[in-house]
């Protein structure tokens, strides 16, 4: 068990703000575009608002909405096209966090309509069964039938590439959502560089199975990664001279 006494306990609103800022550092930085929702015990949802960028959001900026997208609390606006997230939550009550953005490398692979290869340990933390390419993505999901079709196509996958658009990533909790989103963009980035070099040296199947098994045994995420991101965003990583 890792010691987490270096990491302060966060409010749910602060967790949302930290996740948005941490992912912004990792390439989820398409200006103020994107959505992030976090299911609460009362079946309301915390979300990033329309007006605030992921690199600047604070806990006080986070809004609360109901399952129909109506704002319940907060000073900012509900972002448009959040219906995909809410419909996904309806279909998957055990999944608490959803992330949609247009990260740099994953968006390139979504446009190519290809799932990138696995070239290193980080990329191998999720099996291919946790990925899906949604070829019929319509660009903007606002009609009920389009949203339902997208949720059905994503199914039980953890990471979806939305064709010519971006990504949809889910997690049962905050650490898992952070790990999944980080792994997706990392896999896409490393595969891009390796294929530019003409490399064919992907992680062999037995190696992938071993890595996947270790991560699964730890709850579906790498222990310590989320806590490190929290400390980094809160400025709690001290001087090297301390």
CSV table of C-alpha atoms in Angstrom, one decimal:
chain,number,residue,atom,x,y,z
A,1,UNK,CA,0.0,0.0,0.0
A,2,UNK,CA,1.4,3.4,-1.0
A,3,UNK,CA,1.6,6.1,1.6
A,4,UNK,CA,-0.6,9.0,0.5
A,5,UNK,CA,-0.1,11.3,3.5
A,6,UNK,CA,1.6,13.8,1.1
A,7,UNK,CA,-1.6,14.3,-0.8
A,8,UNK,CA,-4.4,16.3,0.8
A,9,UNK,CA,-8.0,15.1,0.7
A,10,UNK,CA,-9.9,17.0,-2.0
A,11,UNK,CA,-13.5,18.0,-2.4
A,12,UNK,CA,-15.3,16.5,-5.4
A,13,UNK,CA,-15.2,19.9,-7.1
A,14,UNK,CA,-11.5,20.1,-6.5
A,15,UNK,CA,-11.0,16.7,-8.0
A,16,UNK,CA,-12.8,17.8,-11.2
A,17,UNK,CA,-10.6,20.9,-11.4
A,18,UNK,CA,-7.4,18.9,-10.8
A,19,UNK,CA,-8.3,16.3,-13.4
A,20,UNK,CA,-9.0,19.0,-16.0
A,21,UNK,CA,-5.7,20.8,-15.3
A,22,UNK,CA,-3.7,17.6,-15.2
A,23,UNK,CA,-5.0,16.4,-18.5
A,24,UNK,CA,-4.4,19.8,-20.0
A,25,UNK,CA,-0.7,19.3,-19.3
A,26,UNK,CA,-0.9,16.0,-21.2
A,27,UNK,CA,-2.3,17.4,-24.4
A,28,UNK,CA,-6.0,17.7,-23.6
A,29,UNK,CA,-5.7,21.4,-24.4
A,30,UNK,CA,-8.0,22.3,-27.3
A,31,UNK,CA,-8.7,25.7,-25.9
A,32,UNK,CA,-12.0,25.7,-23.9
A,33,UNK,CA,-13.5,22.8,-25.9
A,34,UNK,CA,-14.4,19.5,-24.2
A,35,UNK,CA,-16.6,18.1,-21.4
A,36,UNK,CA,-15.9,16.4,-18.1
A,37,UNK,CA,-18.5,14.9,-15.8
A,38,UNK,CA,-18.3,13.3,-12.3
A,39,UNK,CA,-21.2,11.4,-10.9
A,40,UNK,CA,-22.0,12.1,-7.2
A,41,UNK,CA,-23.7,9.8,-4.6
A,42,UNK,CA,-27.0,11.7,-5.1
A,43,UNK,CA,-26.9,11.0,-8.9
A,44,UNK,CA,-26.2,14.6,-9.7
A,45,UNK,CA,-23.1,15.4,-11.8
A,46,UNK,CA,-20.2,17.9,-11.4
A,47,UNK,CA,-19.0,19.3,-14.7
A,48,UNK,CA,-16.6,21.7,-16.2
A,49,UNK,CA,-18.4,24.8,-17.4
A,50,UNK,CA,-18.5,26.4,-20.8
A,51,UNK,CA,-16.7,29.6,-20.1
A,52,UNK,CA,-13.6,28.4,-18.3
A,53,UNK,CA,-10.5,26.7,-19.8
A,54,UNK,CA,-9.2,23.4,-18.5
A,55,UNK,CA,-5.9,25.1,-17.6
A,56,UNK,CA,-7.5,27.7,-15.4
A,57,UNK,CA,-10.5,26.0,-13.8
A,58,UNK,CA,-10.8,26.2,-10.0
A,59,UNK,CA,-13.1,24.2,-7.7
A,60,UNK,CA,-15.4,27.2,-7.4
A,61,UNK,CA,-15.9,27.2,-11.2
A,62,UNK,CA,-17.3,23.7,-11.3
A,63,UNK,CA,-21.0,23.4,-11.9
A,64,UNK,CA,-23.6,20.8,-10.8
A,65,UNK,CA,-26.2,19.4,-13.2
A,66,UNK,CA,-28.9,16.8,-13.1
A,67,UNK,CA,-29.2,13.8,-15.4
A,68,UNK,CA,-31.1,15.9,-18.0
A,69,UNK,CA,-28.4,18.5,-18.1
A,70,UNK,CA,-30.2,21.2,-16.1
A,71,UNK,CA,-28.0,23.3,-14.0
A,72,UNK,CA,-28.5,23.0,-10.3
A,73,UNK,CA,-25.6,25.0,-8.9
A,74,UNK,CA,-22.8,27.2,-10.1
A,75,UNK,CA,-22.3,30.6,-11.7
A,76,UNK,CA,-21.2,29.4,-15.2
A,77,UNK,CA,-23.1,27.8,-18.1
A,78,UNK,CA,-23.7,24.1,-18.9
A,79,UNK,CA,-21.6,23.3,-22.0
A,80,UNK,CA,-23.5,22.3,-25.1
A,81,UNK,CA,-23.6,18.7,-26.4
A,82,UNK,CA,-23.1,17.2,-22.9
A,83,UNK,CA,-25.9,14.7,-23.7
A,84,UNK,CA,-23.4,12.0,-24.7
A,85,UNK,CA,-22.0,12.0,-21.2
A,86,UNK,CA,-25.3,11.9,-19.5
A,87,UNK,CA,-26.6,9.2,-21.7
A,88,UNK,CA,-23.5,7.2,-21.1
A,89,UNK,CA,-24.0,7.6,-17.3
A,90,UNK,CA,-27.6,6.4,-17.7
A,91,UNK,CA,-26.3,3.2,-19.4
A,92,UNK,CA,-23.3,2.6,-17.1
A,93,UNK,CA,-24.3,3.4,-13.5
A,94,UNK,CA,-20.9,2.0,-12.2
A,95,UNK,CA,-18.8,4.5,-14.2
A,96,UNK,CA,-18.5,7.8,-12.4
A,97,UNK,CA,-16.2,9.9,-14.7
A,98,UNK,CA,-16.4,10.7,-18.4
A,99,UNK,CA,-14.0,12.9,-20.4
A,100,UNK,CA,-14.3,14.3,-23.9
A,101,UNK,CA,-11.6,16.4,-25.5
A,102,UNK,CA,-9.5,16.7,-28.7
A,103,UNK,CA,-6.0,15.8,-27.5
A,104,UNK,CA,-3.3,16.3,-30.2
A,105,UNK,CA,-2.1,12.8,-31.0
A,106,UNK,CA,-5.3,10.9,-30.4
A,107,UNK,CA,-7.2,13.3,-32.7
A,108,UNK,CA,-4.7,12.5,-35.5
A,109,UNK,CA,-5.4,8.7,-35.1
A,110,UNK,CA,-9.1,9.4,-34.9
A,111,UNK,CA,-8.9,11.1,-38.2
A,112,UNK,CA,-7.0,8.2,-39.7
A,113,UNK,CA,-9.6,5.8,-38.3
A,114,UNK,CA,-6.9,3.6,-36.8
A,115,UNK,CA,-6.0,2.3,-33.4
A,116,UNK,CA,-2.3,2.9,-32.8
A,117,UNK,CA,0.0,0.1,-32.0
A,118,UNK,CA,1.5,-0.7,-28.6
A,119,UNK,CA,5.2,0.2,-28.5
A,120,UNK,CA,5.9,0.6,-24.8
A,121,UNK,CA,4.9,-0.3,-21.2
A,122,UNK,CA,2.6,2.7,-20.6
A,123,UNK,CA,0.7,2.0,-23.8
A,124,UNK,CA,0.1,-1.6,-22.8
A,125,UNK,CA,-1.7,-0.9,-19.5
A,126,UNK,CA,-5.1,-1.3,-21.2
A,127,UNK,CA,-6.1,-4.2,-23.5
A,128,UNK,CA,-7.4,-3.5,-27.0
A,129,UNK,CA,-10.9,-4.6,-25.8
A,130,UNK,CA,-10.9,-1.3,-23.8
A,131,UNK,CA,-10.6,0.7,-27.1
A,132,UNK,CA,-13.0,1.4,-29.8
A,133,UNK,CA,-13.1,3.5,-33.0
A,134,UNK,CA,-16.5,5.1,-33.6
A,135,UNK,CA,-16.6,5.5,-37.4
A,136,UNK,CA,-20.1,7.0,-37.5
A,137,UNK,CA,-19.4,10.0,-35.2
A,138,UNK,CA,-21.5,12.9,-36.5
A,139,UNK,CA,-19.3,15.8,-35.3
A,140,UNK,CA,-21.9,17.3,-32.9
A,141,UNK,CA,-24.0,15.0,-30.8
A,142,UNK,CA,-27.2,16.8,-29.8
A,143,UNK,CA,-30.1,14.7,-31.3
A,144,UNK,CA,-31.3,11.9,-29.0
A,145,UNK,CA,-30.9,9.1,-31.5
A,146,UNK,CA,-27.4,10.2,-32.4
A,147,UNK,CA,-26.4,10.2,-28.7
A,148,UNK,CA,-28.0,6.8,-28.2
A,149,UNK,CA,-26.2,5.3,-31.2
A,150,UNK,CA,-22.8,6.7,-30.0
A,151,UNK,CA,-23.3,5.2,-26.5
A,152,UNK,CA,-24.2,1.8,-27.9
A,153,UNK,CA,-21.2,1.9,-30.2
A,154,UNK,CA,-18.8,2.8,-27.3
A,155,UNK,CA,-20.3,-0.1,-25.3
A,156,UNK,CA,-18.0,-1.2,-22.5
A,157,UNK,CA,-14.8,0.3,-23.9
A,158,UNK,CA,-12.8,2.6,-21.7
A,159,UNK,CA,-11.3,4.7,-24.5
A,160,UNK,CA,-13.1,5.7,-27.7
A,161,UNK,CA,-11.6,7.4,-30.8
A,162,UNK,CA,-14.4,9.5,-32.3
A,163,UNK,CA,-13.7,9.6,-36.1
A,164,UNK,CA,-12.4,12.9,-37.3
A,165,UNK,CA,-13.0,14.5,-33.9
A,166,UNK,CA,-11.4,13.5,-30.7
A,167,UNK,CA,-11.8,11.1,-27.8
A,168,UNK,CA,-14.3,9.9,-25.2
A,169,UNK,CA,-12.7,8.3,-22.1
A,170,UNK,CA,-14.3,6.9,-19.0
A,171,UNK,CA,-13.3,5.6,-15.5
A,172,UNK,CA,-15.0,4.1,-12.5
A,173,UNK,CA,-13.3,6.7,-10.4
A,174,UNK,CA,-10.9,9.7,-10.6
A,175,UNK,CA,-7.6,7.7,-10.5
A,176,UNK,CA,-8.8,5.3,-13.2
A,177,UNK,CA,-10.2,8.1,-15.5
A,178,UNK,CA,-6.9,10.0,-15.2
A,179,UNK,CA,-4.8,6.8,-16.0
A,180,UNK,CA,-7.0,5.8,-18.9
A,181,UNK,CA,-6.9,9.3,-20.5
A,182,UNK,CA,-3.2,9.6,-20.0
A,183,UNK,CA,-2.6,6.1,-21.4
A,184,UNK,CA,-4.7,6.8,-24.5
A,185,UNK,CA,-2.8,10.0,-25.5
A,186,UNK,CA,0.5,8.4,-24.6
A,187,UNK,CA,-0.2,5.4,-26.7
A,188,UNK,CA,-1.1,7.6,-29.6
A,189,UNK,CA,1.9,9.8,-29.2
A,190,UNK,CA,4.5,7.1,-28.9
A,191,UNK,CA,3.0,5.1,-31.8
A,192,UNK,CA,3.2,8.3,-34.0
A,193,UNK,CA,6.9,8.7,-33.3
A,194,UNK,CA,7.7,5.0,-33.7
A,195,UNK,CA,5.8,4.7,-37.0
A,196,UNK,CA,7.6,7.8,-38.4
A,197,UNK,CA,10.8,6.0,-37.6
A,198,UNK,CA,9.5,2.9,-39.4
A,199,UNK,CA,9.6,0.8,-36.3
A,200,UNK,CA,7.7,-2.5,-36.1
A,201,UNK,CA,8.9,-3.3,-32.6
A,202,UNK,CA,5.6,-3.5,-30.7
A,203,UNK,CA,5.2,-5.1,-27.3
A,204,UNK,CA,4.7,-8.8,-27.8
A,205,UNK,CA,1.4,-10.4,-26.8
A,206,UNK,CA,2.8,-12.1,-23.7
A,207,UNK,CA,4.3,-8.8,-22.5
A,208,UNK,CA,1.0,-7.0,-22.9
A,209,UNK,CA,-0.9,-9.7,-21.0
A,210,UNK,CA,1.6,-9.4,-18.2
A,211,UNK,CA,1.3,-5.6,-17.9
A,212,UNK,CA,-2.5,-5.7,-18.3
A,213,UNK,CA,-2.7,-8.3,-15.5
A,214,UNK,CA,-0.6,-6.1,-13.1
A,215,UNK,CA,-2.7,-3.0,-13.8
A,216,UNK,CA,-6.0,-5.0,-13.4
A,217,UNK,CA,-4.9,-6.3,-10.1
A,218,UNK,CA,-4.3,-2.8,-8.9
A,219,UNK,CA,-7.9,-1.6,-9.6
A,220,UNK,CA,-7.4,-0.7,-13.2
A,221,UNK,CA,-4.9,2.1,-12.7
A,222,UNK,CA,-1.3,2.7,-11.6
A,223,UNK,CA,-1.1,3.5,-7.9
A,224,UNK,CA,0.4,6.9,-7.2
A,225,UNK,CA,-0.2,8.5,-10.6
A,226,UNK,CA,-3.3,10.4,-9.6
A,227,UNK,CA,-1.8,11.5,-6.3
A,228,UNK,CA,1.3,12.8,-8.1
A,229,UNK,CA,-0.9,14.8,-10.5
A,230,UNK,CA,-2.8,16.2,-7.5
A,231,UNK,CA,0.4,17.4,-5.7
A,232,UNK,CA,1.7,18.8,-9.0
A,233,UNK,CA,-1.4,20.9,-9.7
A,234,UNK,CA,-1.6,22.1,-6.1
A,235,UNK,CA,2.1,23.1,-6.1
A,236,UNK,CA,3.0,20.7,-3.3
A,237,UNK,CA,6.0,19.2,-5.0
A,238,UNK,CA,8.8,20.8,-2.9
A,239,UNK,CA,12.2,22.1,-3.7
A,240,UNK,CA,14.9,19.5,-4.6
A,241,UNK,CA,16.9,21.1,-1.8
A,242,UNK,CA,14.3,20.5,0.9
